[in-house]
Amino acid sequence: SFTGDLRTDANVTACGSGCTLGPANTDGEWAQWAAVVKGFHVSSPSSMTAITFGYGGGTNGAGTLILQGGFEPYLSLFDGSGNFLTSTFSGTLCPPGAQTNTLSGQCFDLSIDGGTLLPGDYKIAISAFENMSFAENLGTGTLADGFTGLGNLAQGEDLHYSFDVVLTPEPATVPFLVGAGGVLYLFRSKRKRSNS
């Protein structure tokens, strides 16, 4: 579970050529350009999903009550080298467990399906909709190339965020391999009999 504030936690703060976000920038400018990138490790092949809670509020996986009123979120998933994997551009809006923001009447929290991730390190970024990575927008590059600056902050939204990354280990594939070995053994056994 990850919670925080885009202004204080952002580790992507570039705002165009020669520009870096700072204390003098407005919340709207932080929503436009900034992103928070978090790392996580996968120890065995696992299906991965992530869900946000900041816009409509709710209780995250750590049992923390999250207040509504955060920015409309955008999640982007990368491998350990920063190669783009997927985003909430094709994710699920208002997934099960998401709540409607009582002030706007909208349910803009979302989830992302990362598919099956192999063991290794991964990175997930949260930004304001639709501040996507250049790697996604251009179809080339990596997380290090930065973000497009297309985010926005609507009236009544602030910069707090909350999201969970959920990893579900995949069933072991050893029985399948043993079965395949058994089939191979039977094939060889028949072949030897036909040669004698």
PDB file of N, CA, C and O in Angstrom, residues 82-109:
ATOM      1  N   GLY A  82      13.003   0.195 -16.589  1.00  0.00           N
ATOM      2  CA  GLY A  82      12.218   1.365 -16.975  1.00  0.00           C
ATOM      3  C   GLY A  82      11.479   1.218 -18.280  1.00  0.00           C
ATOM      4  O   GLY A  82      10.942   2.194 -18.791  1.00  0.00           O
ATOM      5  N   ASN A  83      11.425   0.003 -18.821  1.00  0.00           N
ATOM      6  CA  ASN A  83      10.651  -0.221 -20.047  1.00  0.00           C
ATOM      7  C   ASN A  83       9.165  -0.257 -19.724  1.00  0.00           C
ATOM      8  O   ASN A  83       8.750  -0.922 -18.774  1.00  0.00           O
ATOM      9  N   PHE A  84       8.366   0.446 -20.515  1.00  0.00           N
ATOM     10  CA  PHE A  84       6.930   0.535 -20.289  1.00  0.00           C
ATOM     11  C   PHE A  84       6.260  -0.816 -20.514  1.00  0.00           C
ATOM     12  O   PHE A  84       6.524  -1.486 -21.508  1.00  0.00           O
ATOM     13  N   LEU A  85       5.380  -1.217 -19.575  1.00  0.00           N
ATOM     14  CA  LEU A  85       4.648  -2.469 -19.703  1.00  0.00           C
ATOM     15  C   LEU A  85       3.158  -2.235 -19.978  1.00  0.00           C
ATOM     16  O   LEU A  85       2.602  -2.787 -20.917  1.00  0.00           O
ATOM     17  N   THR A  86       2.514  -1.427 -19.147  1.00  0.00           N
ATOM     18  CA  THR A  86       1.085  -1.144 -19.341  1.00  0.00           C
ATOM     19  C   THR A  86       0.692   0.051 -18.477  1.00  0.00           C
ATOM     20  O   THR A  86       1.473   0.518 -17.645  1.00  0.00           O
ATOM     21  N   SER A  87      -0.535   0.523 -18.678  1.00  0.00           N
ATOM     22  CA  SER A  87      -1.028   1.655 -17.891  1.00  0.00           C
ATOM     23  C   SER A  87      -2.531   1.526 -17.712  1.00  0.00           C
ATOM     24  O   SER A  87      -3.165   0.628 -18.272  1.00  0.00           O
ATOM     25  N   THR A  88      -3.079   2.476 -16.990  1.00  0.00           N
ATOM     26  CA  THR A  88      -4.524   2.471 -16.805  1.00  0.00           C
ATOM     27  C   THR A  88      -5.258   3.096 -17.988  1.00  0.00           C
ATOM     28  O   THR A  88      -6.480   3.215 -17.955  1.00  0.00           O
ATOM     29  N   PHE A  89      -4.527   3.442 -19.054  1.00  0.00           N
ATOM     30  CA  PHE A  89      -5.193   3.887 -20.275  1.00  0.00           C
ATOM     31  C   PHE A  89      -6.154   2.805 -20.752  1.00  0.00           C
ATOM     32  O   PHE A  89      -7.226   3.094 -21.263  1.00  0.00           O
ATOM     33  N   SER A  90      -5.746   1.545 -20.555  1.00  0.00           N
ATOM     34  CA  SER A  90      -6.621   0.424 -20.897  1.00  0.00           C
ATOM     35  C   SER A  90      -7.038  -0.325 -19.632  1.00  0.00           C
ATOM     36  O   SER A  90      -7.391  -1.501 -19.683  1.00  0.00           O
ATOM     37  N   GLY A  91      -7.007   0.344 -18.495  1.00  0.00           N
ATOM     38  CA  GLY A  91      -7.389  -0.267 -17.223  1.00  0.00           C
ATOM     39  C   GLY A  91      -8.893  -0.223 -17.001  1.00  0.00           C
ATOM     40  O   GLY A  91      -9.670   0.072 -17.903  1.00  0.00           O
ATOM     41  N   THR A  92      -9.295  -0.511 -15.776  1.00  0.00           N
ATOM     42  CA  THR A  92     -10.706  -0.564 -15.406  1.00  0.00           C
ATOM     43  C   THR A  92     -11.060   0.648 -14.558  1.00  0.00           C
ATOM     44  O   THR A  92     -10.492   0.842 -13.487  1.00  0.00           O
ATOM     45  N   LEU A  93     -11.979   1.443 -15.035  1.00  0.00           N
ATOM     46  CA  LEU A  93     -12.464   2.597 -14.278  1.00  0.00           C
ATOM     47  C   LEU A  93     -13.504   2.127 -13.275  1.00  0.00           C
ATOM     48  O   LEU A  93     -14.359   1.306 -13.603  1.00  0.00           O
ATOM     49  N   CYS A  94     -13.416   2.629 -12.057  1.00  0.00           N
ATOM     50  CA  CYS A  94     -14.352   2.301 -10.988  1.00  0.00           C
ATOM     51  C   CYS A  94     -14.454   0.785 -10.772  1.00  0.00           C
ATOM     52  O   CYS A  94     -15.532   0.201 -10.898  1.00  0.00           O
ATOM     53  N   PRO A  95     -13.324   0.118 -10.451  1.00  0.00           N
ATOM     54  CA  PRO A  95     -13.345  -1.335 -10.254  1.00  0.00           C
ATOM     55  C   PRO A  95     -14.064  -1.703  -8.962  1.00  0.00           C
ATOM     56  O   PRO A  95     -14.376  -0.820  -8.147  1.00  0.00           O
ATOM     57  N   PRO A  96     -14.355  -2.980  -8.750  1.00  0.00           N
ATOM     58  CA  PRO A  96     -14.972  -3.398  -7.486  1.00  0.00           C
ATOM     59  C   PRO A  96     -14.147  -2.898  -6.301  1.00  0.00           C
ATOM     60  O   PRO A  96     -12.928  -2.999  -6.296  1.00  0.00           O
ATOM     61  N   GLY A  97     -14.810  -2.336  -5.316  1.00  0.00           N
ATOM     62  CA  GLY A  97     -14.135  -1.779  -4.153  1.00  0.00           C
ATOM     63  C   GLY A  97     -13.923  -0.276  -4.229  1.00  0.00           C
ATOM     64  O   GLY A  97     -13.714   0.380  -3.219  1.00  0.00           O
ATOM     65  N   ALA A  98     -13.989   0.293  -5.435  1.00  0.00           N
ATOM     66  CA  ALA A  98     -13.835   1.749  -5.579  1.00  0.00           C
ATOM     67  C   ALA A  98     -15.117   2.443  -5.133  1.00  0.00           C
ATOM     68  O   ALA A  98     -16.209   1.888  -5.237  1.00  0.00           O
ATOM     69  N   GLN A  99     -14.950   3.664  -4.651  1.00  0.00           N
ATOM     70  CA  GLN A  99     -16.101   4.411  -4.154  1.00  0.00           C
ATOM     71  C   GLN A  99     -16.317   5.674  -4.976  1.00  0.00           C
ATOM     72  O   GLN A  99     -15.380   6.232  -5.544  1.00  0.00           O
ATOM     73  N   THR A 100     -17.557   6.112  -5.005  1.00  0.00           N
ATOM     74  CA  THR A 100     -17.904   7.355  -5.686  1.00  0.00           C
ATOM     75  C   THR A 100     -17.573   8.534  -4.784  1.00  0.00           C
ATOM     76  O   THR A 100     -17.882   8.532  -3.591  1.00  0.00           O
ATOM     77  N   ASN A 101     -16.929   9.544  -5.355  1.00  0.00           N
ATOM     78  CA  ASN A 101     -16.644  10.775  -4.640  1.00  0.00           C
ATOM     79  C   ASN A 101     -17.970  11.503  -4.431  1.00  0.00           C
ATOM     80  O   ASN A 101     -18.669  11.815  -5.394  1.00  0.00           O
ATOM     81  N   THR A 102     -18.329  11.767  -3.177  1.00  0.00           N
ATOM     82  CA  THR A 102     -19.650  12.349  -2.892  1.00  0.00           C
ATOM     83  C   THR A 102     -19.765  13.803  -3.327  1.00  0.00           C
ATOM     84  O   THR A 102     -20.868  14.304  -3.509  1.00  0.00           O
ATOM     85  N   LEU A 103     -18.637  14.492  -3.519  1.00  0.00           N
ATOM     86  CA  LEU A 103     -18.684  15.893  -3.947  1.00  0.00           C
ATOM     87  C   LEU A 103     -18.882  16.015  -5.451  1.00  0.00           C
ATOM     88  O   LEU A 103     -19.667  16.834  -5.919  1.00  0.00           O
ATOM     89  N   SER A 104     -18.189  15.179  -6.225  1.00  0.00           N
ATOM     90  CA  SER A 104     -18.296  15.256  -7.689  1.00  0.00           C
ATOM     91  C   SER A 104     -19.356  14.310  -8.247  1.00  0.00           C
ATOM     92  O   SER A 104     -19.811  14.484  -9.372  1.00  0.00           O
ATOM     93  N   GLY A 105     -19.710  13.284  -7.449  1.00  0.00           N
ATOM     94  CA  GLY A 105     -20.638  12.275  -7.940  1.00  0.00           C
ATOM     95  C   GLY A 105     -20.000  11.313  -8.939  1.00  0.00           C
ATOM     96  O   GLY A 105     -20.693  10.557  -9.614  1.00  0.00           O
ATOM     97  N   GLN A 106     -18.658  11.328  -9.027  1.00  0.00           N
ATOM     98  CA  GLN A 106     -17.936  10.498  -9.987  1.00  0.00           C
ATOM     99  C   GLN A 106     -17.123   9.415  -9.276  1.00  0.00           C
ATOM    100  O   GLN A 106     -16.718   9.576  -8.124  1.00  0.00           O
ATOM    101  N   CYS A 107     -16.873   8.328  -9.993  1.00  0.00           N
ATOM    102  CA  CYS A 107     -16.013   7.248  -9.506  1.00  0.00           C
ATOM    103  C   CYS A 107     -14.839   7.151 -10.468  1.00  0.00           C
ATOM    104  O   CYS A 107     -14.938   6.485 -11.502  1.00  0.00           O
ATOM    105  N   PHE A 108     -13.755   7.853 -10.165  1.00  0.00           N
ATOM    106  CA  PHE A 108     -12.608   7.903 -11.062  1.00  0.00           C
ATOM    107  C   PHE A 108     -11.413   7.089 -10.576  1.00  0.00           C
ATOM    108  O   PHE A 108     -10.365   7.099 -11.215  1.00  0.00           O
ATOM    109  N   ASP A 109     -11.551   6.395  -9.436  1.00  0.00           N
ATOM    110  CA  ASP A 109     -10.469   5.486  -9.070  1.00  0.00           C
ATOM    111  C   ASP A 109     -10.475   4.336 -10.066  1.00  0.00           C
ATOM    112  O   ASP A 109     -11.489   4.045 -10.711  1.00  0.00           O
TER     113      ASP A 109
END
